[in-house]
Amino acid sequence: MGIYVNENENTFLLTNDEISYLFRIMENGQLEQLYYGKQINYTGHFQRFVERSYRSVSVGEFTGDLVTSLESIKQEYPSFGGGDFREAAFEVELENGSHVMEFKYAGYEIRAGKHKIPDLPATFVNDPGDASTLQIKMKDDLTQTELLLNYTIFEKYPVIARAASIHNDGGQTLMLKRMMSASCDLPDCDYEFVHLSGAWGRERHLYRTPLRPGIQAVGSTRGSSSHIHNPFLLLARKTTTEHTGEAYSMSLVYSGNFLGQVEVDPYRISRIMMGIHPSKFNWVLPPGGAFHTPEAILVYSDQGFHKMSQAYHRLYNHHLIRGKYAGRERPIVINNWEGTYFDFNEEKILTMAEQASKLGVELFVLDDGWFGKRNTDTTSLGDWFVNEEKLPNGLGHLSKKINALGMKFGLWFEPEMTNGDSHIMREHPEWVVGTPHRQRKQGRHQYVLDFSQPEVVDYVFSLMDQILSSANIEYIKWDMNRCISEAYSCGLSAKAQGEFFHRYILGVYKLYDKLIQKYPDILFESCASGGGRFDPGMLYYAPQTWTSDDSDGIERLKIQYGTSYVYPISSMGSHVSSIPNHQVGRMTPLDTRANVAYFGTFGYELDPCALEQQEIEQIRKQIAYCKKHRRLMATGDFYRLLSPFEGNETAWMVVDEKKEKAVVGWYQVLSEPNEAYKRVKLTGLEEAAIYYIEELDSAYSGSELMYMGITLTPKINEDMDFNILDKRDFSSKLFTLVKIDR
């Protein structure tokens, strides 16, 4: 691994065993992209890779030069207004109303490891040898503004992390109108655009469409990364599969408004960029001011989607998720929400907890309704004081009782919101997001607190701190149940209103930081009406996210499959809930619900006191199985085998690093009459090894399992009653593999 600078050629090469990234300083001082892809042995002589041609309607970069035009050159960080009419990576407005900046190369620095981005989540290194960082300095002489471009290449992964910052060293105030985290020009457009999109209850479904001339984009202007689109995009060759073919991807370490887009120009160049969404973004940059972008993670794979996903999973597990639970198995949770909703008291909660402890549950989470006068969702958000009518002895007493049952205690908060009926709304209406003299519109009966104001963040922290210091609380479910409309802050000037969305999410990060610094052992699970803020920025603070409010096992097949393209399964909150399912009304069998939920942070979302004896016995066995294999689920390599987006079956598996243990899940949505024979072929095993499959009481070679597969068709003999075959909708099978001696 290394970063190599050829000062004679003015070229920069970032390379490791997997990838190479090559660019140069052009004659005009700007940066030209030369190559990004599979690792190469670069021998110098960049001129052979420079592409120029006469374009009759182009704007020339040099007087008398008819071929050098920024419009048709692959660039590193393109600017607005210099003859390149494609979308720019950044745009700055000067005091005279002009928008043209001419940043030219002004130096570089190479350092071991990587730097922290001020006030923002980002990947990190545990040892300086894990990565190397190149910082390119660009300067606009007219305004004395400095642009810093940061590139970090990791030693063990096909990954480059990019971020940028701008520093106003001149005398005039600038208006930053657009600043992407990364931009990359690829030399052709023979790709398909792959993204994760959906809506509440069906988040992160997989979509794949051919590129075409013009712009294709995903994004959010909702104040959060959103249920609708995830801050991730992927360009894949049309022939790319799970294990073959090229894939270029970007993932943004950010939780607010974002834009990810691909622009195909007339010369078939594909420009990929990702960063903060420029809509409603205007950042005032006074003399001496600076702005830092979030980090974009670029992953290249020459072996299909699996290799790409593994790079993200390993990077995020080892270099993004922090704290006590990084790389560790998580406690088995039961959450009371779908078991009680708001209708509970101390006696009911303790009865549920006692039954849960008998099942083997390790963490009891008290959800919404424990505070203020919260008996419906129309009141009390922001009133983070114990509801003494429900909990007369307080949270300290309740947590001790639950701890005495051998379980940890967790609590639900929604810190970013308030209701009309709350002390915050009555005492500090200026702390609530809303446009002056216009109606503040409700979402789910609630309003958004203005986290762009530091005093609001400090106040909410003080309330949460009082609660957390009053009881032994070891888990927080942090919810966020509405998007931001009427975006306006009473704490910002008229000119600074374009800073609101970014300052808001910085406030969210600040509150997380304050809580984590004081309570470093608390396990945070982020939630935003389920999966409305499932992004890398959140994972930096909360090692797991409630994947979706839709907890039905069958719906979760698509949700969790799509999510796995970027995020490790150890980050996916996945519970077994009661039936009929509260989101879709489906009667999914209990074993299938568990067989899906195992591939995540396992838990339950139901009333354990309402279970029948048969269900109790099943759940005890499920919890025992989870405890036995959760280390594998938390640290193993995840493989997708059959896609729910392509047929009636889904299959996936997890294999440990030494290829000694594996768990396979297979799922069929609808039962079929007179169906064809079925097999599922595994992957990721050692070919010559022998694996014992517990559920089949048989041993197979790794090569048999990978190339012949497991036979799924049940064995039938003439003595069987063919009218009572074990066939049903929403069925599943689990296979547990252990490597054995021959």
XYZ file of C-alpha atoms in Angstrom:
742
model
C 0.000 0.000 0.000
C 1.203 3.494 -0.604
C 0.817 6.984 -2.007
C 3.358 7.788 -4.684
C 4.112 11.235 -6.066
C 6.049 11.754 -9.293
C 6.969 15.418 -9.128
C 8.522 15.339 -12.602
C 5.245 14.167 -14.105
C 3.019 15.902 -11.518
C 1.135 12.669 -10.910
C -0.329 11.147 -7.745
C -0.946 7.419 -7.339
C -2.849 5.799 -4.470
C -2.571 2.029 -4.608
C -2.779 -1.211 -2.631
C -3.168 -4.876 -3.540
C -6.756 -4.296 -4.686
C -7.070 -0.888 -6.360
C -5.200 1.999 -7.946
C -6.250 5.651 -8.200
C -4.215 7.930 -10.462
C -4.540 11.636 -11.237
C -2.300 14.522 -12.291
C -1.871 18.273 -12.190
C -2.852 19.747 -15.561
C -1.058 22.618 -17.262
C -3.687 25.039 -15.929
C -3.086 23.912 -12.343
C -6.291 21.907 -12.045
C -6.535 18.150 -11.465
C -7.223 15.521 -14.131
C -8.445 12.008 -13.357
C -6.404 9.377 -15.238
C -7.418 6.019 -13.780
C -9.512 4.440 -11.047
C -10.021 0.685 -10.844
C -8.243 -2.627 -10.353
C -4.664 -2.454 -9.071
C -2.135 -1.661 -11.817
C 1.636 -1.550 -12.073
C 1.956 2.047 -13.216
C 5.183 2.599 -15.154
C 4.906 6.357 -15.565
C 4.452 8.273 -18.814
C 0.988 9.616 -18.074
C 0.820 11.271 -21.502
C -0.328 8.020 -23.117
C -3.474 8.127 -20.954
C -4.393 11.770 -21.594
C -7.351 12.091 -23.973
C -7.931 15.255 -26.000
C -9.926 16.010 -29.121
C -11.215 19.036 -30.981
C -14.789 19.963 -29.955
C -16.182 22.682 -32.194
C -18.479 24.308 -29.630
C -16.295 23.907 -26.553
C -14.811 26.721 -24.498
C -11.004 26.525 -24.701
C -8.874 26.637 -21.588
C -5.940 28.406 -23.293
C -5.921 31.127 -25.950
C -5.396 29.573 -29.363
C -5.758 26.012 -28.017
C -8.768 24.330 -29.664
C -8.540 20.958 -27.936
C -8.033 21.682 -24.219
C -11.517 22.216 -22.830
C -12.696 21.341 -19.333
C -15.997 20.238 -20.854
C -14.490 16.972 -22.103
C -11.720 16.331 -19.570
C -12.081 13.854 -16.725
C -11.598 15.896 -13.556
C -11.049 15.314 -9.853
C -13.067 18.126 -8.307
C -14.728 20.177 -11.069
C -15.760 23.789 -10.500
C -18.573 25.922 -11.857
C -18.209 28.364 -14.726
C -14.853 27.546 -16.319
C -16.120 26.004 -19.540
C -17.263 22.727 -18.012
C -21.049 22.739 -18.360
C -21.560 19.518 -16.458
C -22.663 19.576 -12.815
C -19.904 21.007 -10.617
C -18.594 19.578 -7.373
C -18.676 22.994 -5.743
C -19.963 26.501 -6.357
C -19.082 29.719 -4.528
C -20.714 33.132 -4.878
C -18.515 36.206 -4.374
C -19.616 39.572 -3.003
C -19.880 40.973 -6.536
C -22.351 38.222 -7.487
C -19.905 36.222 -9.625
C -19.639 32.447 -9.313
C -16.291 31.655 -10.964
C -13.421 30.323 -8.857
C -10.082 29.184 -10.303
C -8.506 26.826 -7.825
C -4.995 25.833 -8.863
C -2.597 23.336 -7.367
C -0.576 24.776 -4.464
C 1.048 21.767 -2.807
C 0.481 18.418 -1.142
C 1.056 16.561 2.121
C 1.174 12.822 2.868
C 0.560 11.479 6.359
C 0.171 8.075 7.949
C -3.328 7.223 9.148
C -6.104 9.767 8.628
C -7.351 12.945 10.246
C -10.648 13.532 12.026
C -13.173 15.802 10.342
C -14.248 18.551 12.761
C -17.757 17.975 14.231
C -18.548 15.148 11.787
C -18.531 11.346 11.944
C -15.920 9.665 9.774
C -13.942 6.475 9.451
C -10.876 6.171 11.665
C -7.779 4.013 11.990
C -6.676 2.035 15.028
C -3.067 2.125 13.909
C -1.385 4.688 11.602
C -0.310 1.810 9.375
C -3.951 0.961 8.584
C -4.203 3.779 6.037
C -2.365 6.635 4.336
C -3.782 10.070 3.536
C -2.943 12.454 0.708
C -3.999 16.072 1.075
C -3.962 18.258 -2.024
C -3.938 22.032 -1.515
C -5.628 24.208 -4.144
C -5.631 28.022 -4.107
C -7.770 30.711 -5.734
C -5.396 33.678 -5.924
C -8.045 36.333 -6.536
C -9.989 35.606 -3.340
C -7.168 33.993 -1.335
C -9.407 30.982 -0.740
C -7.907 27.570 -0.079
C -9.448 24.234 -1.066
C -8.161 21.054 0.582
C -8.903 17.668 -0.997
C -8.305 14.642 1.237
C -7.817 11.093 -0.052
C -7.331 8.168 2.346
C -6.484 4.705 1.059
C -6.854 1.785 3.464
C -4.281 -0.989 3.524
C -6.604 -4.009 3.561
C -9.646 -2.839 1.603
C -10.485 -1.669 -1.934
C -11.519 1.612 -0.353
C -10.718 5.288 -0.759
C -12.263 7.795 1.648
C -12.637 11.308 0.310
C -13.555 14.626 1.885
C -12.951 18.295 1.163
C -12.738 21.566 3.047
C -12.694 25.217 2.015
C -10.949 28.000 3.958
C -11.546 31.715 3.359
C -8.175 33.394 3.867
C -9.198 36.551 2.022
C -11.006 39.743 2.978
C -14.471 39.261 1.497
C -17.424 37.180 2.649
C -18.166 34.231 0.380
C -21.379 32.255 -0.044
C -20.817 28.531 -0.433
C -23.735 27.237 -2.496
C -22.624 23.691 -3.283
C -19.837 21.459 -2.021
C -19.790 17.742 -2.724
C -17.712 15.315 -0.702
C -16.364 13.546 -3.782
C -16.579 13.574 -7.559
C -15.124 11.023 -9.949
C -15.194 10.912 -13.766
C -15.179 7.436 -15.317
C -14.176 7.100 -18.989
C -17.332 5.352 -20.279
C -21.012 4.905 -19.472
C -21.628 1.196 -20.016
C -23.040 0.730 -16.538
C -26.271 0.200 -14.701
C -27.319 2.552 -11.920
C -27.982 0.587 -8.725
C -29.511 2.161 -5.627
C -31.490 1.392 -2.466
C -34.884 3.095 -2.360
C -38.368 2.602 -0.947
C -40.676 4.124 1.651
C -41.691 3.635 5.272
C -42.125 -0.087 5.938
C -40.310 -1.143 2.758
C -36.966 0.594 2.993
C -33.831 -0.057 0.933
C -35.273 -2.178 -1.833
C -32.835 -2.851 -4.642
C -33.239 -1.064 -8.006
C -31.056 -1.493 -11.091
C -31.521 0.532 -14.299
C -29.268 1.249 -17.321
C -27.395 4.542 -17.441
C -28.572 7.015 -20.059
C -27.409 10.457 -21.222
C -28.188 13.122 -18.655
C -28.505 12.908 -14.879
C -29.798 10.071 -12.718
C -29.887 10.817 -9.009
C -31.050 9.834 -5.550
C -31.243 12.187 -2.613
C -33.115 13.652 0.303
C -34.238 17.158 1.281
C -36.204 15.934 4.318
C -33.603 16.774 6.959
C -32.647 13.113 7.251
C -31.135 10.544 4.928
C -34.732 9.209 4.695
C -36.746 6.059 4.068
C -36.999 7.059 0.400
C -33.368 6.864 -0.728
C -30.212 5.713 1.016
C -26.972 7.756 0.744
C -25.410 5.123 -1.482
C -25.074 4.614 -5.221
C -23.421 2.006 -7.379
C -22.403 1.717 -11.013
C -22.187 -1.878 -12.193
C -21.399 -3.367 -15.567
C -24.456 -4.886 -17.213
C -22.941 -8.339 -16.747
C -21.967 -7.816 -13.102
C -23.337 -10.458 -10.732
C -22.930 -11.248 -7.067
C -19.414 -12.628 -7.586
C -18.257 -11.427 -11.026
C -17.845 -8.127 -12.819
C -16.981 -4.525 -12.020
C -18.736 -2.253 -9.550
C -17.980 1.336 -8.499
C -19.822 2.675 -5.459
C -20.082 5.639 -3.086
C -21.502 5.731 0.440
C -21.842 8.989 2.390
C -21.020 9.156 6.106
C -23.810 11.628 6.802
C -27.351 11.631 8.206
C -28.912 14.752 6.692
C -29.889 16.022 3.254
C -27.773 14.397 0.570
C -27.409 14.102 -3.187
C -25.908 11.174 -5.060
C -25.920 11.433 -8.824
C -24.410 10.205 -12.059
C -24.200 12.433 -15.125
C -23.471 10.962 -18.562
C -22.091 13.637 -20.890
C -22.092 13.706 -24.734
C -18.671 12.051 -24.753
C -19.873 9.071 -22.667
C -17.992 10.106 -19.523
C -19.839 9.159 -16.327
C -19.453 11.712 -13.553
C -20.318 10.308 -10.117
C -20.646 12.653 -7.174
C -22.047 12.581 -3.684
C -22.398 15.047 -0.849
C -24.730 17.439 0.961
C -27.769 18.263 -1.183
C -27.326 21.773 -2.638
C -31.063 22.507 -2.441
C -31.654 25.028 0.383
C -27.931 24.925 1.180
C -26.106 28.266 1.424
C -23.199 28.525 3.833
C -21.865 31.944 4.794
C -18.060 31.867 4.726
C -16.707 35.056 6.359
C -13.011 35.952 6.340
C -11.245 33.302 8.401
C -14.182 30.895 8.031
C -13.980 27.259 6.960
C -16.365 24.498 5.905
C -15.755 20.749 5.984
C -17.726 18.227 3.941
C -18.841 14.841 5.237
C -16.789 11.864 4.141
C -17.600 9.794 1.054
C -16.462 6.169 0.931
C -15.514 4.911 -2.542
C -15.351 1.149 -3.062
C -14.252 -0.594 -6.252
C -14.854 -4.291 -6.882
C -13.697 -6.421 -9.781
C -15.501 -9.453 -8.337
C -19.121 -8.390 -8.178
C -21.409 -7.087 -5.480
C -20.251 -9.465 -2.753
C -16.688 -8.166 -2.706
C -18.004 -4.599 -2.609
C -20.342 -5.384 0.285
C -17.604 -7.185 2.217
C -15.394 -4.098 1.912
C -18.132 -1.903 3.396
C -18.985 -4.428 6.115
C -15.384 -4.810 7.257
C -14.567 -1.130 6.991
C -17.638 -0.060 8.945
C -17.244 -2.793 11.565
C -13.574 -2.028 12.202
C -13.147 1.632 11.236
C -16.510 3.381 11.787
C -18.453 1.721 14.607
C -16.889 2.640 17.934
C -17.193 1.856 21.604
C -17.881 -1.120 23.826
C -20.056 -2.978 21.305
C -17.872 -2.577 18.221
C -17.191 -6.045 16.847
C -19.111 -7.697 19.674
C -22.314 -9.671 19.938
C -25.337 -7.747 21.235
C -27.728 -8.650 24.078
C -31.051 -10.288 23.207
C -33.732 -7.624 23.552
C -37.426 -7.589 24.246
C -39.273 -4.322 23.584
C -42.707 -3.732 25.086
C -44.046 -1.425 22.343
C -46.125 -3.804 20.243
C -47.039 -5.712 23.400
C -48.568 -2.748 25.248
C -48.292 0.464 23.212
C -49.120 3.253 25.742
C -51.243 1.023 27.977
C -48.947 -0.108 30.762
C -47.957 0.495 34.367
C -45.139 -0.695 36.602
C -46.912 -3.923 37.471
C -47.521 -4.790 33.820
C -43.919 -4.048 32.836
C -42.490 -6.123 35.685
C -44.811 -9.022 34.842
C -43.610 -8.899 31.223
C -40.004 -8.641 32.373
C -40.325 -11.627 34.680
C -41.720 -13.776 31.868
C -39.050 -12.502 29.462
C -36.292 -13.430 31.889
C -37.627 -16.997 32.024
C -37.321 -17.165 28.248
C -33.652 -16.149 28.378
C -33.995 -12.494 27.294
C -31.060 -10.320 28.408
C -32.303 -6.741 27.941
C -35.768 -5.311 28.614
C -36.547 -2.070 26.767
C -39.286 0.262 27.983
C -40.565 2.074 24.909
C -42.734 5.159 24.420
C -45.124 6.315 27.158
C -42.980 6.398 30.328
C -42.753 10.222 30.580
C -44.893 13.338 30.985
C -48.597 12.626 30.483
C -47.876 10.381 27.533
C -50.958 8.199 27.057
C -51.311 9.030 23.361
C -48.893 10.320 20.740
C -50.433 13.823 20.907
C -48.668 15.013 24.038
C -45.515 15.293 26.172
C -42.602 14.818 23.759
C -39.860 16.906 25.329
C -41.247 16.386 28.840
C -38.507 13.967 29.846
C -39.839 13.502 33.380
C -41.120 10.171 34.691
C -44.888 9.613 34.450
C -45.548 8.871 38.109
C -49.069 7.636 37.425
C -47.575 4.727 35.462
C -44.289 4.407 37.325
C -44.906 5.689 40.872
C -41.558 4.390 42.140
C -39.520 5.876 39.291
C -37.081 4.445 36.789
C -34.412 3.737 39.398
C -36.709 1.321 41.216
C -37.892 -0.244 37.947
C -34.367 -0.768 36.633
C -33.295 -2.414 39.921
C -36.239 -4.808 39.742
C -35.393 -5.725 36.144
C -31.684 -6.063 36.951
C -32.628 -8.416 39.793
C -34.263 -10.654 37.175
C -30.879 -10.960 35.462
C -31.613 -8.498 32.659
C -30.274 -5.124 31.575
C -32.699 -2.209 31.337
C -33.156 0.059 28.320
C -35.238 3.131 27.558
C -36.831 4.869 24.570
C -36.285 8.563 23.810
C -37.280 10.851 20.967
C -34.980 13.772 21.823
C -35.382 15.795 18.618
C -39.150 16.294 18.845
C -41.866 17.971 20.885
C -45.659 18.082 20.955
C -47.944 21.115 21.037
C -48.907 20.001 24.533
C -45.468 20.169 26.168
C -43.577 22.498 28.450
C -41.028 23.255 25.700
C -43.712 24.462 23.304
C -45.279 26.597 26.011
C -42.056 28.042 27.427
C -39.770 28.166 24.372
C -41.709 28.314 21.094
C -38.585 29.884 19.547
C -36.861 26.513 20.000
C -39.227 24.845 17.537
C -38.540 24.720 13.809
C -41.006 26.816 11.830
C -41.328 29.805 9.523
C -42.281 33.069 11.296
C -45.922 34.158 10.969
C -46.865 30.912 9.225
C -48.454 27.730 10.488
C -46.135 25.131 11.931
C -47.388 21.913 10.380
C -47.482 18.705 12.379
C -46.146 15.314 11.458
C -47.386 12.465 13.660
C -48.794 15.150 16.030
C -45.319 16.546 16.657
C -42.920 19.337 15.851
C -39.145 19.388 15.380
C -36.867 20.978 17.956
C -34.295 23.310 16.473
C -31.051 21.444 17.024
C -29.191 24.089 15.024
C -29.375 26.144 18.255
C -26.699 24.974 20.726
C -28.820 25.961 23.747
C -31.550 23.548 22.600
C -29.057 20.685 22.385
C -27.653 21.568 25.808
C -31.132 21.699 27.341
C -32.206 18.332 25.925
C -28.926 16.842 27.130
C -29.592 18.142 30.651
C -33.011 16.436 30.715
C -31.660 13.154 29.378
C -28.702 13.332 31.754
C -31.051 13.603 34.732
C -32.925 10.510 33.601
C -29.802 8.479 32.804
C -28.163 9.333 36.108
C -31.305 8.312 38.025
C -31.300 4.658 36.970
C -29.097 1.893 35.624
C -29.931 2.394 31.939
C -27.683 0.405 29.597
C -29.472 0.846 26.270
C -31.171 3.750 24.512
C -33.488 3.480 21.546
C -33.205 6.925 19.925
C -36.227 7.542 17.735
C -36.961 10.321 15.215
C -40.460 10.144 13.801
C -40.918 12.953 11.318
C -39.138 14.834 8.565
C -38.451 18.569 8.689
C -40.881 20.905 6.947
C -41.039 24.736 7.180
C -37.279 24.672 7.686
C -36.369 27.888 9.520
C -34.389 28.662 12.656
C -35.113 31.599 14.941
C -31.496 31.338 16.001
C -30.021 32.081 12.573
C -29.899 35.345 10.635
C -31.745 35.734 7.354
C -28.532 35.208 5.368
C -27.660 32.094 7.372
C -30.968 30.224 6.925
C -29.320 28.132 4.201
C -27.119 26.669 6.938
C -30.063 25.319 8.926
C -30.265 21.718 7.667
C -26.549 21.081 8.096
C -26.389 22.807 11.469
C -29.385 20.728 12.570
C -27.652 17.419 11.906
C -24.458 18.751 13.506
C -26.619 19.380 16.587
C -27.818 15.771 16.528
C -24.213 14.580 16.351
C -23.294 16.945 19.202
C -25.983 15.496 21.484
C -24.812 11.959 20.695
C -21.240 12.989 21.478
C -22.167 14.542 24.816
C -24.115 11.461 25.879
C -21.465 8.995 24.732
C -18.693 10.890 26.495
C -20.576 10.743 29.802
C -22.134 7.284 29.327
C -19.658 5.357 27.152
C -21.075 1.923 27.987
C -24.642 2.606 26.837
C -25.680 0.680 23.730
C -27.452 3.107 21.379
C -29.851 1.930 18.704
C -30.823 4.660 16.270
C -34.315 4.706 14.819
C -36.263 7.064 12.576
C -39.751 5.626 12.216
C -37.752 2.499 11.602
C -35.203 2.847 8.806
C -35.524 6.556 7.983
C -31.976 7.323 9.063
C -30.061 4.120 8.381
C -26.765 5.614 7.261
C -23.035 5.454 8.062
C -23.195 8.728 9.985
C -25.518 7.168 12.546
C -23.379 4.039 12.845
C -20.502 6.168 14.117
C -22.584 6.920 17.225
C -25.030 4.006 17.412
C -23.655 0.583 16.398
C -27.082 -0.650 15.360
C -30.177 0.795 13.687
C -33.807 -0.303 13.807
C -33.909 -1.547 10.232
C -37.610 -0.940 9.621
C -40.835 -0.497 11.561
C -42.063 -3.357 9.379
C -41.013 -6.342 11.453
C -42.765 -9.043 9.425
C -40.262 -11.760 8.552
C -41.320 -11.974 4.906
C -41.196 -8.214 4.316
C -37.837 -8.138 6.052
C -36.323 -10.443 3.398
C -36.142 -7.622 0.860
C -35.367 -4.957 3.453
C -32.456 -6.820 5.026
C -31.165 -8.154 1.701
C -31.001 -4.638 0.232
C -29.529 -3.163 3.406
C -26.727 -5.745 3.300
C -25.342 -4.192 0.118
C -23.701 -1.564 2.323
C -24.274 -2.323 5.988
C -23.115 -5.289 8.109
C -25.887 -7.471 9.532
C -24.542 -6.706 13.027
C -25.915 -3.183 12.511
C -29.457 -4.318 11.606
C -32.039 -4.252 14.395
C -34.187 -7.337 13.733
C -36.889 -8.646 16.051
C -39.535 -11.341 16.158
C -42.939 -9.671 16.517
C -46.423 -10.995 17.210
C -49.031 -12.076 14.659
C -51.105 -10.943 12.891
C -48.216 -8.627 12.039
C -49.008 -5.038 13.024
C -47.742 -3.567 9.742
C -49.020 -5.974 7.068
C -51.390 -8.319 8.929
C -49.498 -11.400 7.766
C -49.525 -14.662 9.752
C -45.880 -15.600 9.310
C -44.874 -18.763 11.235
C -42.832 -18.216 14.387
C -39.886 -20.242 13.132
C -39.645 -18.168 9.932
C -39.840 -14.922 11.900
C -36.875 -16.064 13.983
C -34.952 -17.509 11.042
C -34.967 -14.054 9.449
C -34.268 -12.147 12.671
C -31.198 -14.246 13.512
C -29.375 -12.422 10.718
C -29.218 -9.171 12.639
C -29.373 -8.006 16.260
C -31.867 -10.562 17.511
C -34.775 -9.725 19.815
C -38.542 -9.718 20.350
C -41.284 -7.130 19.891
C -44.290 -8.642 21.681
C -45.976 -9.360 25.011
C -44.341 -12.511 26.459
C -47.312 -12.941 28.802
C -49.637 -13.476 25.835
C -47.732 -16.464 24.447
C -49.122 -19.970 24.289
C -47.092 -22.795 25.833
C -45.977 -24.080 22.447
C -44.706 -20.599 21.529
C -42.887 -20.321 24.852
C -40.996 -23.526 24.176
C -40.147 -22.406 20.638
C -38.869 -19.040 21.839
C -36.700 -20.637 24.516
C -35.067 -22.757 21.821
C -34.701 -19.725 19.527
C -32.944 -17.726 22.234
C -30.655 -20.641 23.042
C -29.790 -20.974 19.348
C -29.092 -17.253 19.060
C -26.800 -17.233 22.085
C -24.861 -20.158 20.656
C -24.317 -18.545 17.242
C -24.529 -14.765 17.742
C -20.757 -14.366 17.816
C -20.715 -15.775 14.293
C -23.528 -13.423 13.251
C -21.710 -10.418 14.705
C -18.297 -11.082 13.175
C -18.706 -13.496 10.251
C -18.776 -12.819 6.513
C -22.271 -12.438 5.078
C -23.057 -13.978 1.673
C -26.190 -13.437 -0.405
C -27.231 -16.638 -2.216
C -30.721 -16.085 -3.682
C -32.321 -12.675 -4.194
C -35.908 -11.935 -3.070
C -36.022 -9.379 -5.893
C -35.637 -12.123 -8.506
C -37.918 -14.925 -7.374
C -39.989 -16.706 -4.754
C -36.957 -17.818 -2.741
C -34.343 -16.016 -0.694
C -31.161 -17.469 0.751
C -28.144 -16.098 2.566
C -25.454 -17.325 4.922
C -22.767 -16.252 7.388
C -19.322 -17.896 7.549
C -16.690 -17.315 10.211
C -13.229 -16.036 9.337
C -11.607 -19.464 9.621
C -14.315 -21.113 7.512
C -15.086 -23.518 10.334
C -18.680 -22.533 11.110
C -21.604 -21.270 9.071
C -25.338 -20.668 9.339
C -27.537 -20.730 6.228
C -31.044 -19.294 5.960
C -33.422 -20.323 3.151
C -36.898 -18.829 2.720
C -39.829 -19.451 0.374
C -42.606 -16.861 0.222
C -45.427 -18.875 -1.364
C -45.877 -22.610 -1.422
C -46.047 -24.166 -4.881
C -47.967 -27.263 -6.066
C -46.042 -29.973 -7.848
C -42.925 -27.837 -7.650
C -39.562 -28.444 -9.264
C -36.696 -29.945 -7.322
C -34.836 -27.345 -5.303
C -31.261 -26.950 -4.163
C -29.358 -24.097 -2.602
C -25.670 -23.775 -3.423
C -23.481 -22.355 -0.680
C -20.334 -20.276 -0.952
C -17.407 -19.067 1.132
C -16.464 -22.542 2.402
C -13.217 -24.462 2.227
C -13.523 -26.872 -0.705
C -11.596 -29.786 0.779
C -13.062 -29.479 4.285
C -15.854 -31.679 5.648
C -18.855 -29.941 7.222
C -21.443 -31.526 9.465
C -24.952 -30.083 9.045
C -26.791 -30.369 12.309
C -30.321 -30.210 10.910
C -29.636 -32.942 8.327
C -27.409 -35.089 10.534
C -25.080 -35.507 7.567
C -21.563 -34.529 6.562
C -20.625 -32.972 3.208
C -17.466 -31.674 1.628
C -17.231 -27.956 1.087
C -17.078 -28.526 -2.647
C -20.269 -30.607 -2.547
C -22.083 -27.851 -0.681
C -20.851 -25.118 -3.009
C -21.154 -26.841 -6.386
C -23.870 -29.460 -5.841
C -25.723 -27.731 -3.046
C -28.116 -28.749 -0.279
C -31.181 -30.621 -1.524
C -34.304 -28.827 -0.276
C -36.944 -31.162 -1.678
C -38.216 -33.329 1.227
C -37.612 -37.046 0.934
C -40.851 -38.932 0.363
C -41.596 -42.655 0.507
C -44.657 -44.716 -0.311
C -45.680 -45.099 3.324
C -46.254 -41.348 3.725
C -49.669 -39.708 3.743
C -49.370 -37.363 0.783
C -52.273 -35.257 2.065
C -50.316 -34.034 5.072
C -47.027 -32.997 3.475
C -45.219 -30.251 5.365
C -46.014 -27.497 2.879
C -47.036 -23.945 3.732
C -46.620 -20.350 2.687
C -43.858 -18.320 4.327
C -41.694 -21.338 5.030
C -38.005 -21.390 5.899
C -35.127 -23.675 6.752
C -32.008 -23.097 8.785
C -28.790 -25.084 8.305
C -25.980 -25.010 10.861
C -22.556 -26.099 9.580
C -19.506 -27.102 11.612
C -16.188 -28.184 10.138
C -15.181 -31.638 11.379
C -12.142 -33.872 11.134
C -12.248 -36.478 8.391
